[in-house]
PDB file of C-alpha atoms and ligand atoms in Angstrom:
ATOM      1  CA  MET A   1      66.180  48.068  96.159  1.00  0.00           C
ATOM      2  CA  SER A   2      62.732  48.462  94.676  1.00  0.00           C
ATOM      3  CA  GLU A   3      60.208  45.645  94.541  1.00  0.00           C
ATOM      4  CA  THR A   4      61.024  45.306  90.832  1.00  0.00           C
ATOM      5  CA  SER A   5      64.806  45.093  91.131  1.00  0.00           C
ATOM      6  CA  ASN A   6      66.465  41.804  90.342  1.00  0.00           C
ATOM      7  CA  LYS A   7      69.630  40.526  92.034  1.00  0.00           C
ATOM      8  CA  ASN A   8      72.104  43.069  90.687  1.00  0.00           C
ATOM      9  CA  GLY A   9      70.322  45.617  88.589  1.00  0.00           C
ATOM     10  CA  LYS A  10      69.309  49.019  89.924  1.00  0.00           C
ATOM     11  CA  VAL A  11      66.751  51.412  88.518  1.00  0.00           C
ATOM     12  CA  VAL A  12      68.716  54.601  87.883  1.00  0.00           C
ATOM     13  CA  VAL A  13      67.436  58.023  86.871  1.00  0.00           C
ATOM     14  CA  ASN A  14      70.351  59.354  84.853  1.00  0.00           C
ATOM     15  CA  ARG A  15      70.560  62.902  83.532  1.00  0.00           C
ATOM     16  CA  SER A  16      72.625  65.973  82.963  1.00  0.00           C
ATOM     17  CA  MET A  17      71.430  69.122  84.706  1.00  0.00           C
ATOM     18  CA  SER A  18      72.328  72.808  84.658  1.00  0.00           C
ATOM     19  CA  LEU A  19      73.505  74.258  87.962  1.00  0.00           C
ATOM     20  CA  ASP A  20      70.088  75.942  88.298  1.00  0.00           C
ATOM     21  CA  GLY A  21      68.231  72.646  88.033  1.00  0.00           C
ATOM     22  CA  PHE A  22      67.102  72.360  84.403  1.00  0.00           C
ATOM     23  CA  ILE A  23      67.481  69.178  82.356  1.00  0.00           C
ATOM     24  CA  ALA A  24      66.561  70.923  79.097  1.00  0.00           C
ATOM     25  CA  GLY A  25      66.420  74.556  78.087  1.00  0.00           C
ATOM     26  CA  PRO A  26      63.377  76.458  76.779  1.00  0.00           C
ATOM     27  CA  GLY A  27      61.666  74.547  73.942  1.00  0.00           C
ATOM     28  CA  HIS A  28      63.467  71.344  75.021  1.00  0.00           C
ATOM     29  CA  ALA A  29      66.802  72.809  73.866  1.00  0.00           C
ATOM     30  CA  MET A  30      69.688  70.418  74.531  1.00  0.00           C
ATOM     31  CA  ASP A  31      72.442  72.375  72.790  1.00  0.00           C
ATOM     32  CA  TRP A  32      73.950  73.304  76.177  1.00  0.00           C
ATOM     33  CA  GLY A  33      74.703  69.830  77.435  1.00  0.00           C
ATOM     34  CA  PRO A  34      76.355  67.229  75.239  1.00  0.00           C
ATOM     35  CA  LEU A  35      77.875  64.885  77.836  1.00  0.00           C
ATOM     36  CA  ALA A  36      80.888  64.319  75.612  1.00  0.00           C
ATOM     37  CA  GLY A  37      81.695  68.022  75.826  1.00  0.00           C
ATOM     38  CA  PHE A  38      82.030  68.016  79.612  1.00  0.00           C
ATOM     39  CA  VAL A  39      82.329  64.579  81.202  1.00  0.00           C
ATOM     40  CA  ALA A  40      85.531  62.525  80.977  1.00  0.00           C
ATOM     41  CA  PRO A  41      84.964  59.790  78.336  1.00  0.00           C
ATOM     42  CA  GLY A  42      86.008  57.044  80.767  1.00  0.00           C
ATOM     43  CA  ASP A  43      83.270  58.035  83.208  1.00  0.00           C
ATOM     44  CA  VAL A  44      80.580  57.999  80.497  1.00  0.00           C
ATOM     45  CA  ALA A  45      81.833  54.593  79.320  1.00  0.00           C
ATOM     46  CA  GLU A  46      81.782  53.253  82.886  1.00  0.00           C
ATOM     47  CA  VAL A  47      78.145  54.272  83.399  1.00  0.00           C
ATOM     48  CA  ALA A  48      77.174  52.891  79.996  1.00  0.00           C
ATOM     49  CA  ALA A  49      78.917  49.581  80.762  1.00  0.00           C
ATOM     50  CA  ALA A  50      76.894  49.228  83.965  1.00  0.00           C
ATOM     51  CA  THR A  51      73.667  49.787  82.025  1.00  0.00           C
ATOM     52  CA  GLY A  52      71.709  46.825  80.649  1.00  0.00           C
ATOM     53  CA  ALA A  53      68.603  48.549  79.274  1.00  0.00           C
ATOM     54  CA  MET A  54      67.016  51.969  78.858  1.00  0.00           C
ATOM     55  CA  LEU A  55      63.426  53.084  79.445  1.00  0.00           C
ATOM     56  CA  ILE A  56      62.790  56.282  77.513  1.00  0.00           C
ATOM     57  CA  GLY A  57      59.883  58.745  77.374  1.00  0.00           C
ATOM     58  CA  ARG A  58      58.465  59.640  73.952  1.00  0.00           C
ATOM     59  CA  ARG A  59      59.400  63.323  74.206  1.00  0.00           C
ATOM     60  CA  THR A  60      63.004  62.469  75.042  1.00  0.00           C
ATOM     61  CA  TRP A  61      63.028  60.111  72.052  1.00  0.00           C
ATOM     62  CA  GLU A  62      61.702  62.832  69.753  1.00  0.00           C
ATOM     63  CA  VAL A  63      64.165  65.448  71.026  1.00  0.00           C
ATOM     64  CA  GLY A  64      66.971  62.913  70.445  1.00  0.00           C
ATOM     65  CA  ASP A  65      65.707  62.212  66.908  1.00  0.00           C
ATOM     66  CA  LYS A  66      65.641  65.930  66.111  1.00  0.00           C
ATOM     67  CA  MET A  67      69.144  66.479  67.515  1.00  0.00           C
ATOM     68  CA  GLU A  68      70.464  63.559  65.508  1.00  0.00           C
ATOM     69  CA  ALA A  69      68.809  64.875  62.313  1.00  0.00           C
ATOM     70  CA  GLU A  70      70.267  68.351  62.826  1.00  0.00           C
ATOM     71  CA  ASP A  71      73.689  67.225  64.019  1.00  0.00           C
ATOM     72  CA  PRO A  72      74.451  63.566  63.198  1.00  0.00           C
ATOM     73  CA  GLY A  73      76.411  61.857  65.985  1.00  0.00           C
ATOM     74  CA  SER A  74      75.366  64.394  68.632  1.00  0.00           C
ATOM     75  CA  THR A  75      73.408  61.760  70.602  1.00  0.00           C
ATOM     76  CA  ASP A  76      76.070  59.056  70.380  1.00  0.00           C
ATOM     77  CA  TYR A  77      76.382  57.065  73.604  1.00  0.00           C
ATOM     78  CA  PRO A  78      78.463  53.904  74.109  1.00  0.00           C
ATOM     79  CA  PHE A  79      75.440  51.661  74.784  1.00  0.00           C
ATOM     80  CA  SER A  80      74.008  48.945  72.563  1.00  0.00           C
ATOM     81  CA  GLY A  81      71.515  47.119  74.821  1.00  0.00           C
ATOM     82  CA  PRO A  82      67.736  47.006  74.587  1.00  0.00           C
ATOM     83  CA  PHE A  83      65.681  50.214  74.319  1.00  0.00           C
ATOM     84  CA  PHE A  84      62.144  50.437  75.696  1.00  0.00           C
ATOM     85  CA  LEU A  85      60.057  53.402  74.583  1.00  0.00           C
ATOM     86  CA  LEU A  86      57.077  54.528  76.672  1.00  0.00           C
ATOM     87  CA  THR A  87      54.448  55.954  74.346  1.00  0.00           C
ATOM     88  CA  HIS A  88      50.794  55.857  73.372  1.00  0.00           C
ATOM     89  CA  ARG A  89      51.660  56.196  69.677  1.00  0.00           C
ATOM     90  CA  PRO A  90      53.440  53.866  67.240  1.00  0.00           C
ATOM     91  CA  LEU A  91      56.832  54.851  65.843  1.00  0.00           C
ATOM     92  CA  GLU A  92      56.689  55.958  62.197  1.00  0.00           C
ATOM     93  CA  PRO A  93      58.485  54.172  60.658  1.00  0.00           C
ATOM     94  CA  PRO A  94      58.650  51.278  63.140  1.00  0.00           C
ATOM     95  CA  ASP A  95      62.081  50.545  64.622  1.00  0.00           C
ATOM     96  CA  PRO A  96      62.753  46.818  65.115  1.00  0.00           C
ATOM     97  CA  ASP A  97      65.407  47.610  67.748  1.00  0.00           C
ATOM     98  CA  VAL A  98      62.922  49.367  70.036  1.00  0.00           C
ATOM     99  CA  THR A  99      60.232  47.769  72.200  1.00  0.00           C
ATOM    100  CA  ILE A 100      57.194  49.980  72.706  1.00  0.00           C
ATOM    101  CA  LEU A 101      55.565  49.890  76.138  1.00  0.00           C
ATOM    102  CA  SER A 102      52.451  51.674  77.339  1.00  0.00           C
ATOM    103  CA  GLY A 103      50.322  51.890  80.460  1.00  0.00           C
ATOM    104  CA  ASP A 104      51.340  50.972  83.992  1.00  0.00           C
ATOM    105  CA  ILE A 105      54.793  52.378  84.860  1.00  0.00           C
ATOM    106  CA  GLY A 106      55.470  49.560  87.350  1.00  0.00           C
ATOM    107  CA  GLU A 107      54.969  46.913  84.680  1.00  0.00           C
ATOM    108  CA  ALA A 108      57.097  48.883  82.195  1.00  0.00           C
ATOM    109  CA  VAL A 109      59.978  49.144  84.688  1.00  0.00           C
ATOM    110  CA  ALA A 110      59.714  45.437  85.560  1.00  0.00           C
ATOM    111  CA  THR A 111      59.813  44.450  81.861  1.00  0.00           C
ATOM    112  CA  ALA A 112      62.779  46.685  81.059  1.00  0.00           C
ATOM    113  CA  LEU A 113      64.690  45.727  84.221  1.00  0.00           C
ATOM    114  CA  ASP A 114      64.239  42.064  83.390  1.00  0.00           C
ATOM    115  CA  ALA A 115      65.768  42.707  79.957  1.00  0.00           C
ATOM    116  CA  ALA A 116      68.755  44.456  81.592  1.00  0.00           C
ATOM    117  CA  GLY A 117      70.030  41.013  82.621  1.00  0.00           C
ATOM    118  CA  GLY A 118      71.289  41.984  86.071  1.00  0.00           C
ATOM    119  CA  LYS A 119      72.723  45.336  84.981  1.00  0.00           C
ATOM    120  CA  ASN A 120      71.141  48.713  85.667  1.00  0.00           C
ATOM    121  CA  LEU A 121      68.045  50.116  84.008  1.00  0.00           C
ATOM    122  CA  GLU A 122      68.456  53.756  82.989  1.00  0.00           C
ATOM    123  CA  ILE A 123      65.337  55.944  83.081  1.00  0.00           C
ATOM    124  CA  LEU A 124      65.346  58.847  80.610  1.00  0.00           C
ATOM    125  CA  GLY A 125      62.736  61.636  80.521  1.00  0.00           C
ATOM    126  CA  ALA A 126      61.416  64.016  83.179  1.00  0.00           C
ATOM    127  CA  ASP A 127      57.813  62.792  83.025  1.00  0.00           C
ATOM    128  CA  VAL A 128      58.811  59.122  83.024  1.00  0.00           C
ATOM    129  CA  ALA A 129      61.338  59.637  85.824  1.00  0.00           C
ATOM    130  CA  GLY A 130      58.671  61.499  87.808  1.00  0.00           C
ATOM    131  CA  GLN A 131      56.267  58.582  87.449  1.00  0.00           C
ATOM    132  CA  CYS A 132      58.989  56.168  88.594  1.00  0.00           C
ATOM    133  CA  LEU A 133      59.980  58.333  91.576  1.00  0.00           C
ATOM    134  CA  GLY A 134      56.338  58.811  92.537  1.00  0.00           C
ATOM    135  CA  ARG A 135      55.819  55.060  92.640  1.00  0.00           C
ATOM    136  CA  GLY A 136      58.993  54.336  94.629  1.00  0.00           C
ATOM    137  CA  LEU A 137      60.559  52.425  91.714  1.00  0.00           C
ATOM    138  CA  VAL A 138      63.895  54.273  91.600  1.00  0.00           C
ATOM    139  CA  ASP A 139      66.986  53.027  93.453  1.00  0.00           C
ATOM    140  CA  GLU A 140      69.492  55.701  92.454  1.00  0.00           C
ATOM    141  CA  ILE A 141      69.763  59.147  90.894  1.00  0.00           C
ATOM    142  CA  LEU A 142      72.876  59.966  88.881  1.00  0.00           C
ATOM    143  CA  VAL A 143      73.249  63.627  87.905  1.00  0.00           C
ATOM    144  CA  TYR A 144      75.915  65.224  85.771  1.00  0.00           C
ATOM    145  CA  VAL A 145      75.893  68.851  86.928  1.00  0.00           C
ATOM    146  CA  LEU A 146      77.131  70.927  84.008  1.00  0.00           C
ATOM    147  CA  PRO A 147      78.692  74.377  84.431  1.00  0.00           C
ATOM    148  CA  VAL A 148      75.871  76.488  83.024  1.00  0.00           C
ATOM    149  CA  LEU A 149      72.847  78.455  84.253  1.00  0.00           C
ATOM    150  CA  LEU A 150      69.914  78.080  81.838  1.00  0.00           C
ATOM    151  CA  GLY A 151      67.440  80.369  83.617  1.00  0.00           C
ATOM    152  CA  ASP A 152      64.407  78.540  82.227  1.00  0.00           C
ATOM    153  CA  GLY A 153      63.404  75.237  80.690  1.00  0.00           C
ATOM    154  CA  ILE A 154      62.397  71.740  81.817  1.00  0.00           C
ATOM    155  CA  PRO A 155      63.078  71.371  85.573  1.00  0.00           C
ATOM    156  CA  PHE A 156      64.509  68.216  87.132  1.00  0.00           C
ATOM    157  CA  SER A 157      61.233  67.468  88.918  1.00  0.00           C
ATOM    158  CA  SER A 158      58.064  67.032  86.918  1.00  0.00           C
ATOM    159  CA  PRO A 159      54.781  68.613  88.133  1.00  0.00           C
ATOM    160  CA  GLY A 160      53.072  66.663  90.888  1.00  0.00           C
ATOM    161  CA  LEU A 161      56.187  65.007  92.256  1.00  0.00           C
ATOM    162  CA  THR A 162      56.142  65.105  96.031  1.00  0.00           C
ATOM    163  CA  ARG A 163      59.028  64.951  98.450  1.00  0.00           C
ATOM    164  CA  VAL A 164      61.580  62.170  97.953  1.00  0.00           C
ATOM    165  CA  ASP A 165      64.306  61.663 100.562  1.00  0.00           C
ATOM    166  CA  LEU A 166      67.771  60.841  99.257  1.00  0.00           C
ATOM    167  CA  GLU A 167      70.983  59.360 100.607  1.00  0.00           C
ATOM    168  CA  PRO A 168      74.233  60.841  99.255  1.00  0.00           C
ATOM    169  CA  ILE A 169      76.448  58.159  97.681  1.00  0.00           C
ATOM    170  CA  SER A 170      79.233  60.110  95.997  1.00  0.00           C
ATOM    171  CA  SER A 171      80.287  63.325  94.311  1.00  0.00           C
ATOM    172  CA  ALA A 172      83.188  63.611  91.932  1.00  0.00           C
ATOM    173  CA  ARG A 173      84.610  66.035  89.404  1.00  0.00           C
ATOM    174  CA  SER A 174      84.789  64.645  85.863  1.00  0.00           C
ATOM    175  CA  GLY A 175      86.173  66.988  83.241  1.00  0.00           C
ATOM    176  CA  GLY A 176      84.028  70.126  83.446  1.00  0.00           C
ATOM    177  CA  ALA A 177      81.131  68.316  85.133  1.00  0.00           C
ATOM    178  CA  THR A 178      80.390  67.239  88.681  1.00  0.00           C
ATOM    179  CA  ILE A 179      78.895  63.749  88.995  1.00  0.00           C
ATOM    180  CA  LEU A 180      76.490  63.349  91.909  1.00  0.00           C
ATOM    181  CA  ARG A 181      74.998  60.035  92.989  1.00  0.00           C
ATOM    182  CA  PHE A 182      72.161  59.631  95.452  1.00  0.00           C
ATOM    183  CA  GLY A 183      70.310  56.573  96.702  1.00  0.00           C
ATOM    184  CA  VAL A 184      66.544  56.915  97.057  1.00  0.00           C
ATOM    185  CA  ARG A 185      65.385  56.258 100.603  1.00  0.00           C
ATOM    186  CA  LYS A 186      62.507  53.796 100.669  1.00  0.00           C
TER     187      LYS A 186
HETATM  188  N1  NAP B   1      69.387  66.383  80.634  1.00  0.00           N
HETATM  189  C1  NAP B   1      69.207  65.098  80.447  1.00  0.00           C
HETATM  190  O1  NAP B   1      70.068  64.269  80.745  1.00  0.00           O
HETATM  191  C2  NAP B   1      67.925  64.629  79.843  1.00  0.00           C
HETATM  192  C3  NAP B   1      67.636  63.262  79.832  1.00  0.00           C
HETATM  193  C4  NAP B   1      66.417  62.856  79.285  1.00  0.00           C
HETATM  194  C5  NAP B   1      65.541  63.812  78.783  1.00  0.00           C
HETATM  195  N2  NAP B   1      65.871  65.115  78.821  1.00  0.00           N
HETATM  196  C6  NAP B   1      64.955  66.128  78.310  1.00  0.00           C
HETATM  197  O2  NAP B   1      63.720  66.031  78.992  1.00  0.00           O
HETATM  198  C7  NAP B   1      62.692  66.407  78.075  1.00  0.00           C
HETATM  199  C8  NAP B   1      61.696  65.265  77.955  1.00  0.00           C
HETATM  200  O3  NAP B   1      61.110  65.003  79.190  1.00  0.00           O
HETATM  201  P1  NAP B   1      59.542  65.115  79.310  1.00  0.00           P
HETATM  202  O4  NAP B   1      59.196  65.075  80.718  1.00  0.00           O
HETATM  203  O5  NAP B   1      59.112  66.292  78.493  1.00  0.00           O
HETATM  204  O6  NAP B   1      59.018  63.834  78.530  1.00  0.00           O
HETATM  205  P2  NAP B   1      59.409  62.264  78.593  1.00  0.00           P
HETATM  206  O7  NAP B   1      59.378  61.757  79.980  1.00  0.00           O
HETATM  207  O8  NAP B   1      60.630  62.030  77.778  1.00  0.00           O
HETATM  208  O9  NAP B   1      58.197  61.670  77.715  1.00  0.00           O
HETATM  209  C9  NAP B   1      56.870  61.829  78.151  1.00  0.00           C
HETATM  210  C10 NAP B   1      55.967  61.128  77.145  1.00  0.00           C
HETATM  211  O10 NAP B   1      56.189  59.711  77.170  1.00  0.00           O
HETATM  212  C11 NAP B   1      54.952  59.034  76.971  1.00  0.00           C
HETATM  213  N3  NAP B   1      54.637  58.299  78.207  1.00  0.00           N
HETATM  214  C12 NAP B   1      55.055  58.582  79.460  1.00  0.00           C
HETATM  215  N4  NAP B   1      54.569  57.683  80.338  1.00  0.00           N
HETATM  216  C13 NAP B   1      53.836  56.809  79.624  1.00  0.00           C
HETATM  217  C14 NAP B   1      53.104  55.649  79.964  1.00  0.00           C
HETATM  218  N5  NAP B   1      53.053  55.206  81.248  1.00  0.00           N
HETATM  219  N6  NAP B   1      52.476  54.958  78.975  1.00  0.00           N
HETATM  220  C15 NAP B   1      52.569  55.387  77.683  1.00  0.00           C
HETATM  221  N7  NAP B   1      53.259  56.468  77.302  1.00  0.00           N
HETATM  222  C16 NAP B   1      53.883  57.183  78.259  1.00  0.00           C
HETATM  223  C17 NAP B   1      53.909  60.100  76.686  1.00  0.00           C
HETATM  224  O11 NAP B   1      54.002  60.370  75.286  1.00  0.00           O
HETATM  225  P3  NAP B   1      52.824  60.116  74.213  1.00  0.00           P
HETATM  226  O12 NAP B   1      51.517  60.069  74.969  1.00  0.00           O
HETATM  227  O13 NAP B   1      52.943  61.276  73.306  1.00  0.00           O
HETATM  228  O14 NAP B   1      53.139  58.830  73.545  1.00  0.00           O
HETATM  229  C18 NAP B   1      54.483  61.300  77.440  1.00  0.00           C
HETATM  230  O15 NAP B   1      53.999  62.540  76.973  1.00  0.00           O
HETATM  231  C19 NAP B   1      63.341  66.661  76.736  1.00  0.00           C
HETATM  232  O16 NAP B   1      63.590  68.038  76.616  1.00  0.00           O
HETATM  233  C20 NAP B   1      64.640  65.920  76.860  1.00  0.00           C
HETATM  234  O17 NAP B   1      65.642  66.440  76.028  1.00  0.00           O
HETATM  235  C21 NAP B   1      67.041  65.554  79.346  1.00  0.00           C
END
């Protein structure tokens, strides 16, 4: 466990990925990967139930907002815990259900993990996940490999990320997806 982990909660980078390693298509397109279209609902619910808080990058937030505006319900996820948004800019309009954090990634993870109340903290966003991996703050990576080749887009690893050694935990088929779990070697 990382230095910031409490008794039960893990810091988990959680994302869907194309077979060729992209987590978003060109222009941040996410029309290829609604989890609900591929992963068995029980598996999504199980992951959500183990999650106590989410730490989200601003670009991920904005892509989610746009998807929701264009296709209401498309970002639905069975989670109702605290959201922490990493950004240098205020939300317009402000959202009372979201806590804005800025600055040191270690402090942001510690704050959000504390709020997770012993459950897992989910990290969303390539840049934010890269910062967390680079600082050794991540305990586990959970990837939903979806049956598509995107050819181009936002890769799993953000620029500047150096080698991270992983420990396989499990792999399982779920609907049309394959769920891979890895522990991060410290
Ligand atoms: N496939 C999946 O499961 C999945 C999951 C999540 C995201 N995504 C995709 O990944 C893409 C977004 O990833 P991304 O790497 O482009 O961006 P990101 O990690 O979502 O957000 C990066 C932004 O967050 C803010 N930020 C990051 N660290 C900060 C810090 N320490 N202090 C203050 N603000 C900070 C900055 O925004 P400002 O400076 O502008 O405030 C930064 O530009 C989107 O296309 C999204 O759809 C895919």
